[in-house]
Short mmCIF file of C-alpha atoms in Angstrom, two decimals:
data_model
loop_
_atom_site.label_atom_id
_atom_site.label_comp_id
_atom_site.label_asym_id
_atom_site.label_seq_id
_atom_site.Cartn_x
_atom_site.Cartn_y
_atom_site.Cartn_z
CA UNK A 101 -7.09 11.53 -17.97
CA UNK A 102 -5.35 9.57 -15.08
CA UNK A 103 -6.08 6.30 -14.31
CA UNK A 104 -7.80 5.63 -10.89
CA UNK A 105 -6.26 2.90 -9.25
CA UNK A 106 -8.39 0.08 -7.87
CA UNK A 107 -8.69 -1.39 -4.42
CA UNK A 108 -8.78 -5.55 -3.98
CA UNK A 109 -12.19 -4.99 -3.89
CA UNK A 110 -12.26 -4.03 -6.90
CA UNK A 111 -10.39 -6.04 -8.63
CA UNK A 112 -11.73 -9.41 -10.26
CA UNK A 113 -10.60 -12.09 -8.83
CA UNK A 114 -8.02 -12.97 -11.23
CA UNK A 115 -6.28 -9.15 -11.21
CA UNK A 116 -5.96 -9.54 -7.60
CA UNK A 117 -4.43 -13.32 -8.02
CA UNK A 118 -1.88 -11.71 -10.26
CA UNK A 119 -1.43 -8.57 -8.42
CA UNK A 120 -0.61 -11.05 -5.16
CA UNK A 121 1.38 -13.76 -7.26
CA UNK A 122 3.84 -10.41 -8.43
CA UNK A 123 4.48 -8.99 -4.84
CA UNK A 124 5.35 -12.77 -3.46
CA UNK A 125 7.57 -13.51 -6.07
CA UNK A 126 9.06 -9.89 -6.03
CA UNK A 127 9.77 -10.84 -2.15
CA UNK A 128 11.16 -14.62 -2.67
CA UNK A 129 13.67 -12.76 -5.23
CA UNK A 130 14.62 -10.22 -2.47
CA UNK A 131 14.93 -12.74 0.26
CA UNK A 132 17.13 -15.28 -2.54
CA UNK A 133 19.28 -12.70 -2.55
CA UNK A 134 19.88 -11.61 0.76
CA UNK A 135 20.57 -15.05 1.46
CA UNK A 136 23.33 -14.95 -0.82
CA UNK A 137 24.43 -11.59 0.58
CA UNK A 138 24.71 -13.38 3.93
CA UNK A 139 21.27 -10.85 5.24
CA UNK A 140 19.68 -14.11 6.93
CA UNK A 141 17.08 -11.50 8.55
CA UNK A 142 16.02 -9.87 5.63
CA UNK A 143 15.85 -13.05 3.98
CA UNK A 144 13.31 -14.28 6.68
CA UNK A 145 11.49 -11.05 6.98
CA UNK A 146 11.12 -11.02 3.43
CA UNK A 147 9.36 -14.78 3.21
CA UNK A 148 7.64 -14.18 6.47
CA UNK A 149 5.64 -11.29 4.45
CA UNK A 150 5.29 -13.69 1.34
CA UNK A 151 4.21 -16.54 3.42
CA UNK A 152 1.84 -14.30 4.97
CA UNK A 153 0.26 -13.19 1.60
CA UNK A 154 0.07 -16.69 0.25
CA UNK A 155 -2.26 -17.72 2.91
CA UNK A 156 -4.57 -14.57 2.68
CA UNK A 157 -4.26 -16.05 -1.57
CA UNK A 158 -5.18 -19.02 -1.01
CA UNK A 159 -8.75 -17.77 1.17
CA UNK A 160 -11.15 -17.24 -2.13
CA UNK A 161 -13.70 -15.41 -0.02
CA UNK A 162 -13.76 -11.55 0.14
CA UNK A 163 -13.86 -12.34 3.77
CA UNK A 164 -10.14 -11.40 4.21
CA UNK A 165 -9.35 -8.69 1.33
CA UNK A 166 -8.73 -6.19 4.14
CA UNK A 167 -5.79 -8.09 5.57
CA UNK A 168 -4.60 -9.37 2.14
CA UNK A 169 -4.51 -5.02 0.97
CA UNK A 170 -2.30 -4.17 4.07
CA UNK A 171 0.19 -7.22 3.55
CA UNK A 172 0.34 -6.19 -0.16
CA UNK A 173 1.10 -2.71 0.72
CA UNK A 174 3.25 -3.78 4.04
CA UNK A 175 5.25 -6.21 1.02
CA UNK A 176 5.37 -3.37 -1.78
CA UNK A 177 6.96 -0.89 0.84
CA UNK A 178 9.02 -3.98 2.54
CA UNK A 179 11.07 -4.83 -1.13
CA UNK A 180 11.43 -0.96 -1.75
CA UNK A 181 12.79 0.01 1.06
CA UNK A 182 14.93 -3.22 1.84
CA UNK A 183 15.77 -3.80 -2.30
CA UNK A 184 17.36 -0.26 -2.32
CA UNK A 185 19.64 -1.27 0.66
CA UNK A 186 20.15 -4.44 0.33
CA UNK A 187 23.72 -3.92 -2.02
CA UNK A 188 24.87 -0.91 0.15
CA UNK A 189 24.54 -1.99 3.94
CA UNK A 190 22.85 -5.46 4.47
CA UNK A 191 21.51 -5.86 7.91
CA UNK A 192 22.91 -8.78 9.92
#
């Protein structure tokens, strides 16, 4: 039987902690190593997003799960999409 993925919402609050904590340190990797690729925009793009995430983190309340589950998915799709290219053709 497949398992059903959950929403933030769903989550307890320490799942979604870790869920958040993984995609922020997933994008500080990515933008470490575009600095030292010389990408200075995907480096900032990438902590932009992380920065971003951090501050829906550190808001406890539920208040803001809807932002905080469209920068998660905006950051999931950001390090495929950029970690893929990032040794073939970094942008400048």
């Amino acid at each position: 039987m497949p398992i059903m993925p959950k929403t933030l919402m769903e989550m307890p609050s320490n799942e979604r902690t870790g869920m958040l904590t993984v995609v922020v340190e997933a994008l500080r990797a990515l933008a470490e190593e575009a600095v030292d690729e010389g990408n200075a925009r995907l480096a900032a793009n990438a902590v932009s997003i992380a920065y971003s995430i951090v501050g829906c983190r550190a808001d406890r309340s539920d208040e803001h799960l809807g932002a905080a589950g469209m920068l998660l998915e905006q950051g999931i799709q950001f390090i495929h999409a950029q970690g893929a290219g990032l040794k073939q053709s970094p942008l400048q």
